[in-house]
PDB file of C-alpha atoms in Angstrom:
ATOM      1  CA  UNK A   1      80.101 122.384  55.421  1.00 72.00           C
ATOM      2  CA  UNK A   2      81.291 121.494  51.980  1.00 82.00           C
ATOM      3  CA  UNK A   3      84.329 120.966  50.389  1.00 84.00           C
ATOM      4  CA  UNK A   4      86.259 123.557  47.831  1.00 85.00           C
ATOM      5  CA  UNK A   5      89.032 122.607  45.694  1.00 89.00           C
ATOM      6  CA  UNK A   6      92.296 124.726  46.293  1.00 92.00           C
ATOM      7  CA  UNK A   7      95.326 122.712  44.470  1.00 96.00           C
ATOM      8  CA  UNK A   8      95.515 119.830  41.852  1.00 97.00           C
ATOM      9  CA  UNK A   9      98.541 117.746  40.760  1.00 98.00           C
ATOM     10  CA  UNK A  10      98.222 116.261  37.844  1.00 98.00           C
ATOM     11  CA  UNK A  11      99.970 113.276  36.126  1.00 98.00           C
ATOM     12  CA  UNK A  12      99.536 112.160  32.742  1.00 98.00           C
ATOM     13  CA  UNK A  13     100.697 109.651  30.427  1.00 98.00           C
ATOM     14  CA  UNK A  14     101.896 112.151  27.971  1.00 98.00           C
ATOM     15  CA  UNK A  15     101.982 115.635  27.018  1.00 98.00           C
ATOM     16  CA  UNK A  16      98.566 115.542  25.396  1.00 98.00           C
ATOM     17  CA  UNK A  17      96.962 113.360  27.927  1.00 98.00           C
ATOM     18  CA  UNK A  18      98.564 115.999  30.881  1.00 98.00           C
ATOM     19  CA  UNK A  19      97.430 118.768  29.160  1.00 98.00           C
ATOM     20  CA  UNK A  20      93.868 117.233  29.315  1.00 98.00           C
ATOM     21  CA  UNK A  21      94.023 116.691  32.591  1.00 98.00           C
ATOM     22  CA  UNK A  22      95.147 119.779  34.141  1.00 99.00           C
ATOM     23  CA  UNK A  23      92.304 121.303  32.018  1.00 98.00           C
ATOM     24  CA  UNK A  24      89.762 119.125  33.803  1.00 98.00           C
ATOM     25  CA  UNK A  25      91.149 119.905  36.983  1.00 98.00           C
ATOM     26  CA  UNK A  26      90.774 123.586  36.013  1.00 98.00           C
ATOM     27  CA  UNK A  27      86.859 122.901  35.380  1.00 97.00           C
ATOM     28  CA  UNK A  28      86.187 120.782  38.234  1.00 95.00           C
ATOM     29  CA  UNK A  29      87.671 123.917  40.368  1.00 96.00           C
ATOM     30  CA  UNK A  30      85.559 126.626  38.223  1.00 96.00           C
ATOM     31  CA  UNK A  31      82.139 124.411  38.324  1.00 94.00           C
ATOM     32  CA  UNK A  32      80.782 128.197  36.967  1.00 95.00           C
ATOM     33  CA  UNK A  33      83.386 128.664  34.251  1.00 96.00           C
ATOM     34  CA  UNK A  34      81.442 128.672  30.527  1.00 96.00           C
ATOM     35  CA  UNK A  35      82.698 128.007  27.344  1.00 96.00           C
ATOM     36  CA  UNK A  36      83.335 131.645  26.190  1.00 96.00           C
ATOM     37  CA  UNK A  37      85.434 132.624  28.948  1.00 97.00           C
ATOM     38  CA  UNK A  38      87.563 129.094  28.522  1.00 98.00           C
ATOM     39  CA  UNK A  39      87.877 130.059  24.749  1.00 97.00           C
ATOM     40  CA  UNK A  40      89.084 134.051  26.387  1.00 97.00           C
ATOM     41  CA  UNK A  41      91.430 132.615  29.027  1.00 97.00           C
ATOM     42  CA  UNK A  42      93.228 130.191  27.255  1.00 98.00           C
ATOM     43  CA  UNK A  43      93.855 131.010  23.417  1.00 97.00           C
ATOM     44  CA  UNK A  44      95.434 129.155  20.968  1.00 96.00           C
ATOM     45  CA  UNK A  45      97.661 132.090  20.197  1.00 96.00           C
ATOM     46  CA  UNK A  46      98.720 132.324  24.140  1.00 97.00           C
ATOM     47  CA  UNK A  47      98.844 128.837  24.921  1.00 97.00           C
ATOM     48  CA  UNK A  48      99.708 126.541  22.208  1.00 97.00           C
ATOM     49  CA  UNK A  49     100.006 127.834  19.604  1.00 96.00           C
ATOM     50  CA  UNK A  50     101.525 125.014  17.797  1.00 92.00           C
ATOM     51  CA  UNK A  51      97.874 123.519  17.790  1.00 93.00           C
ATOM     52  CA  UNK A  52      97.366 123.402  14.352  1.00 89.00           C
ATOM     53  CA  UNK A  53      93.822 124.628  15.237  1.00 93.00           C
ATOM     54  CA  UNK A  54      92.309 127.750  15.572  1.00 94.00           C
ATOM     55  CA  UNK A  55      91.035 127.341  19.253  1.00 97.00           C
ATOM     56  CA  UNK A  56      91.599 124.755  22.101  1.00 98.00           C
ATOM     57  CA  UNK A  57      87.915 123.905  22.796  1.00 98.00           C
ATOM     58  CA  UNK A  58      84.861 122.697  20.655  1.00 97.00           C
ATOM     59  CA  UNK A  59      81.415 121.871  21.443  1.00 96.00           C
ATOM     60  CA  UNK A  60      80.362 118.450  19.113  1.00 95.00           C
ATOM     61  CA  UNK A  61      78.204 121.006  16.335  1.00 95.00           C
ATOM     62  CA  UNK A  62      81.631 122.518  16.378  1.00 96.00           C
ATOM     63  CA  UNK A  63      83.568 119.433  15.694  1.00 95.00           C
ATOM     64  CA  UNK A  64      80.742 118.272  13.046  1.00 94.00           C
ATOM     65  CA  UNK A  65      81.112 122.203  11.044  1.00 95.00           C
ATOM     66  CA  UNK A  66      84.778 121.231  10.976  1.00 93.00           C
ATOM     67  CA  UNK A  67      84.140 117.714   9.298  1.00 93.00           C
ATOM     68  CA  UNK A  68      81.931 119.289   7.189  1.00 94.00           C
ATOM     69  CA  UNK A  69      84.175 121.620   5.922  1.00 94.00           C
ATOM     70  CA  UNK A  70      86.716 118.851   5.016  1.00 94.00           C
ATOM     71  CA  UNK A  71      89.010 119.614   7.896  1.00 90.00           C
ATOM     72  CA  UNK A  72      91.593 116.867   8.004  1.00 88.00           C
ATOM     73  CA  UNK A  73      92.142 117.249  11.970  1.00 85.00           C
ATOM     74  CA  UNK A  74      88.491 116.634  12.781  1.00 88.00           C
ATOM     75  CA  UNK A  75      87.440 113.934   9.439  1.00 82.00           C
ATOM     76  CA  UNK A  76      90.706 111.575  11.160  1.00 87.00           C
ATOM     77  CA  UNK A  77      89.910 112.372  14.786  1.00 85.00           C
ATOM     78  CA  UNK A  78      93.479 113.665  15.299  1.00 88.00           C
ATOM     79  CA  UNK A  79      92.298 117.422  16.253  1.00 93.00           C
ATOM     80  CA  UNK A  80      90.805 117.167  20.222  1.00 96.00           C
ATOM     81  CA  UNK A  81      90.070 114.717  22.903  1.00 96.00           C
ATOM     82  CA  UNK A  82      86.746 113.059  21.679  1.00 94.00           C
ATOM     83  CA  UNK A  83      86.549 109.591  23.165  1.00 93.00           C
ATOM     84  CA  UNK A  84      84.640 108.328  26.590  1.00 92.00           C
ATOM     85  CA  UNK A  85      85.794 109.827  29.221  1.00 93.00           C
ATOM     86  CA  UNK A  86      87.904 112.492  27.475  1.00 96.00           C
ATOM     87  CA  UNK A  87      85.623 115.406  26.741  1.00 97.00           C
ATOM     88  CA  UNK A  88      85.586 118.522  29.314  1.00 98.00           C
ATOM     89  CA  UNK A  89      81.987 118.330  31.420  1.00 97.00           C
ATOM     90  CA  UNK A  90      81.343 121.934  32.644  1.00 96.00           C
ATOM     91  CA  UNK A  91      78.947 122.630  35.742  1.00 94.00           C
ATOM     92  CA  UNK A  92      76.321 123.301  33.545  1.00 93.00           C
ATOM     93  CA  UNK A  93      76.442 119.935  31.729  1.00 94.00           C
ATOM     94  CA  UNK A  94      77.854 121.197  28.703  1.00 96.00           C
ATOM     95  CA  UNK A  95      80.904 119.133  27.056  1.00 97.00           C
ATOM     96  CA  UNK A  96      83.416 120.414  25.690  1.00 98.00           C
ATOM     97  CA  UNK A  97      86.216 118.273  23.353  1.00 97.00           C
ATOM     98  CA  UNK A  98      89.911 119.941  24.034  1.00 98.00           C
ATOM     99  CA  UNK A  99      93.116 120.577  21.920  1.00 97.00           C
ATOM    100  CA  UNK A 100      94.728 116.881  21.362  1.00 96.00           C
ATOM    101  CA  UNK A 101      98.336 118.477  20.151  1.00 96.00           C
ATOM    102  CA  UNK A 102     100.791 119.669  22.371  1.00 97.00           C
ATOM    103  CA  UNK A 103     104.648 120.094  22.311  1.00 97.00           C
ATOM    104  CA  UNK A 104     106.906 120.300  25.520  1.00 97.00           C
ATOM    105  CA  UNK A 105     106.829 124.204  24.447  1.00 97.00           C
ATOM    106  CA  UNK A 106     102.706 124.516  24.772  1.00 98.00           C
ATOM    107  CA  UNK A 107     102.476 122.136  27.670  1.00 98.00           C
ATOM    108  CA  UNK A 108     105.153 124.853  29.491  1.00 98.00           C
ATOM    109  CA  UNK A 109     102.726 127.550  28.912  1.00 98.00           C
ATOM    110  CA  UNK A 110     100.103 125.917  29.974  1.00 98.00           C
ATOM    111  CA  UNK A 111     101.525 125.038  33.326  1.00 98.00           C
ATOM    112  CA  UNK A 112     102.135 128.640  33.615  1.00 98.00           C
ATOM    113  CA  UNK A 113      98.787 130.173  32.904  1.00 97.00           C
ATOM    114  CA  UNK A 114      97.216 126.806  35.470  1.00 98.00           C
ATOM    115  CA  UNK A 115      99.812 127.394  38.169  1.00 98.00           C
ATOM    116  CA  UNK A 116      98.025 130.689  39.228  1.00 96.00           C
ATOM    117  CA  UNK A 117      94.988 128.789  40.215  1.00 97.00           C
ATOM    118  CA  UNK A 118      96.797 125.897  42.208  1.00 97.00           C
ATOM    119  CA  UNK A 119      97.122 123.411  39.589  1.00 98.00           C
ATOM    120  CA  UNK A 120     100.278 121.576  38.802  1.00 98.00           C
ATOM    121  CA  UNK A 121     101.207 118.935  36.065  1.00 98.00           C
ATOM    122  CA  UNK A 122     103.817 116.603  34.833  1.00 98.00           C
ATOM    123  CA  UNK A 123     104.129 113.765  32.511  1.00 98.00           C
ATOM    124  CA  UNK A 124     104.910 110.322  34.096  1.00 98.00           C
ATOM    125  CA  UNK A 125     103.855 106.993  35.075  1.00 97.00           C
ATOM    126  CA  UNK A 126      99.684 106.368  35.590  1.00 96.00           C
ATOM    127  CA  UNK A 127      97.594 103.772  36.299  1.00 94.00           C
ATOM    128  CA  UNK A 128      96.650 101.626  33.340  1.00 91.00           C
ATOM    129  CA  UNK A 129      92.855 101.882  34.834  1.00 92.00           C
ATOM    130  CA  UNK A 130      93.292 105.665  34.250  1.00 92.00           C
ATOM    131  CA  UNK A 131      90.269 106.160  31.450  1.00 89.00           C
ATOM    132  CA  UNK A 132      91.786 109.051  29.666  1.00 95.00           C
ATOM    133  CA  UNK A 133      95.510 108.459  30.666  1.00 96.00           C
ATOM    134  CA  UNK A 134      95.592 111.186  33.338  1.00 97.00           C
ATOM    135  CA  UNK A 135      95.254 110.672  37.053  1.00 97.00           C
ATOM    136  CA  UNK A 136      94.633 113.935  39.633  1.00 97.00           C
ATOM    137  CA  UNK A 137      95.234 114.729  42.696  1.00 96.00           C
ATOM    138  CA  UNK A 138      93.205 117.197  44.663  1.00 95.00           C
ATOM    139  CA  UNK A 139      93.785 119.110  47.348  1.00 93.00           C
ATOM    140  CA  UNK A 140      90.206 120.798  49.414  1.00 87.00           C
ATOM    141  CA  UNK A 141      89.418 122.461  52.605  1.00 88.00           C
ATOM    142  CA  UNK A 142      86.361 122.329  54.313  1.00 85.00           C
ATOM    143  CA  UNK A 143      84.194 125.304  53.583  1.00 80.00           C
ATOM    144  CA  UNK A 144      81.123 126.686  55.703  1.00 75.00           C
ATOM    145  CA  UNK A 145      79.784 130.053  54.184  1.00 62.00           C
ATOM    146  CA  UNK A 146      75.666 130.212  55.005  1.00 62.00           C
ATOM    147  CA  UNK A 147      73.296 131.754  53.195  1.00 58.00           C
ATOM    148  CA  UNK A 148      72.833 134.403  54.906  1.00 53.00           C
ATOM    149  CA  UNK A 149      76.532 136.017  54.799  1.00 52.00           C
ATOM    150  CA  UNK A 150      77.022 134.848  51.417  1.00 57.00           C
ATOM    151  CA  UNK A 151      76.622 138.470  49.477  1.00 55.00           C
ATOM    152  CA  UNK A 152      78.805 140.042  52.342  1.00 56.00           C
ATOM    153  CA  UNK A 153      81.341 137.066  51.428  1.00 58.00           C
ATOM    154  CA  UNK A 154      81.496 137.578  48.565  1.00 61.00           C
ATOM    155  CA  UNK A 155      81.665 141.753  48.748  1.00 58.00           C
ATOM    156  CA  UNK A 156      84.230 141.660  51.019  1.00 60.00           C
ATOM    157  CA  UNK A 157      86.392 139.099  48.837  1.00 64.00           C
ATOM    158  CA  UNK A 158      85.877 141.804  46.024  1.00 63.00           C
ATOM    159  CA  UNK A 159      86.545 144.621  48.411  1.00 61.00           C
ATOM    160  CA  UNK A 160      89.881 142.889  49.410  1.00 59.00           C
ATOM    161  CA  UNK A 161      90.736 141.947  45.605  1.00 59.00           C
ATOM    162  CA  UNK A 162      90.839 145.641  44.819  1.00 60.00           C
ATOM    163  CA  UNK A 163      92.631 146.859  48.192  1.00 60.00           C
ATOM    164  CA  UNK A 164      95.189 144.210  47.077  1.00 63.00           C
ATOM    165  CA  UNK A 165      95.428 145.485  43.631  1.00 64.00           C
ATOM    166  CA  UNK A 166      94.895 148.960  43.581  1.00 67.00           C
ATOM    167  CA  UNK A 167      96.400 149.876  39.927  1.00 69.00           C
ATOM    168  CA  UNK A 168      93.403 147.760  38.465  1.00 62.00           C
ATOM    169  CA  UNK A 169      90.634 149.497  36.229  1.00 67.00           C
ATOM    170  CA  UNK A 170      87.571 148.865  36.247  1.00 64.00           C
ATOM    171  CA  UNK A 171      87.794 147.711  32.946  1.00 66.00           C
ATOM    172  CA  UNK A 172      90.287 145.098  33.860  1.00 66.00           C
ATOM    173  CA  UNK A 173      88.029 144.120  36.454  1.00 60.00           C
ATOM    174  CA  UNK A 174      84.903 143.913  34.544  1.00 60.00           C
ATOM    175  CA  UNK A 175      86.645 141.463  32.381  1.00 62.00           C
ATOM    176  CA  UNK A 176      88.396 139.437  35.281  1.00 59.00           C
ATOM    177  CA  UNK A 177      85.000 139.499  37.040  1.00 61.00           C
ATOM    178  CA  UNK A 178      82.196 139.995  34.382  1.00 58.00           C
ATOM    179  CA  UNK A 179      79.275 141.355  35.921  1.00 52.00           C
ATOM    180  CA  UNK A 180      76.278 138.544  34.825  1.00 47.00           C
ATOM    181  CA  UNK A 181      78.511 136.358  36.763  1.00 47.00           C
ATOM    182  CA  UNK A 182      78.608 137.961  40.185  1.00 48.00           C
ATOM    183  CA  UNK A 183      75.013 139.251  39.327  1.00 43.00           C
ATOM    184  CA  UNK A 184      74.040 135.813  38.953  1.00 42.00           C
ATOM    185  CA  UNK A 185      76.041 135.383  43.140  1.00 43.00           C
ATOM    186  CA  UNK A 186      74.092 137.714  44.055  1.00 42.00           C
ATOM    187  CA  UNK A 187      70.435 136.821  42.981  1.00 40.00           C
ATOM    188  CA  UNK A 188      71.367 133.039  43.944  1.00 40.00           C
ATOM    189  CA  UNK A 189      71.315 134.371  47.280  1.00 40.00           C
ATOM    190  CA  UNK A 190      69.020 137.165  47.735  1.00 41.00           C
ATOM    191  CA  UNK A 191      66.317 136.027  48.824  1.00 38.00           C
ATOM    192  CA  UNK A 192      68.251 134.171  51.569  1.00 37.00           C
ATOM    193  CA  UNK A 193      67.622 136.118  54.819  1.00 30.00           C
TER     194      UNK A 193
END
């Protein structure tokens, strides 16, 4: 048995600091998410575009090209969330720093685009312990899946994700779904009998 994620509530100090955290609720559900697909789902140009960036995540090389450029944002550490316990750890290890600006306007949209995958947000009153001025709540199930019925899992999920949505193409679902992803399922777990 193990646990999966299903909701989050989130609760942050601020805009900024709720913004943050429903993103690393979002991560901590999507332990496989990488940093492209982050930078496809949620654009500056879709999601806050008020910014002042030109995208909501950067890796620290990132950050240092912008400093090195004589980028303002990054040179006064006003641009993304780059202290202890703020940057975005993905499943594979790598961190992430995150969009620091956001108006009542971007933090809407961003609510939006989160709400579809069970995660909520609000600004209001956290703990003064809270590390990066967020505190979540999450929600799990208990989850039992062996190895053995893991591919037929997971190609009957698929199987019932296009019954459900029969107007998709497979070009929308190659990019909701991109195949080195479910590939990568599927080899996990092959050689599991």
């Amino acid at each position: 048995m193990s646990k999966k994620i299903i909701k989050a509530q989130v609760t942050g100090k601020h805009q900024n600091r709720t913004a943050l955290g429903m993103m690393t609720a979002f991560v901590a559900m999507h332990p496989s998410v990488n940093t492209s697909t982050l930078k496809e789902m949620f654009t500056t140009k879709d999601v806050c575009p008020d910014a002042g960036i030109s995208q909501l995540f950067y890796s620290k090389s990132e950050i240092e090209q912008e400093q090195a450029n004589g980028n303002e944002w990054f040179i006064n550490d006003n641009a993304c969330f780059t202290k202890d316990g703020e940057w975005l750890t993905l499943g594979n290890g790598r961190k992430l720093a995150f969009n620091k600006v956001w108006t009542a306007k971007s933090l809407e949209k961003l609510q939006t685009a989160l709400a579809d995958y069970g995660i909520t947000g609000e600004v209001g009153t956290v703990d003064k312990s809270a590390v990066a001025g967020f505190e979540i709540c999450f929600e799990s199930v208990e989850v039992q899946v062996t190895g053995k019925f893991q591919n037929r899992t997971a190609l009957g999920m698929m199987a019932a994700y296009v019954a459900l949505n029969p107007s998709l193409t497979a070009e929308e679902l190659n990019e909701q779904f991109p195949m080195k992803e479910i590939w990568w399922c599927f080899k996990k777990y092959a050689d599991i009998k």
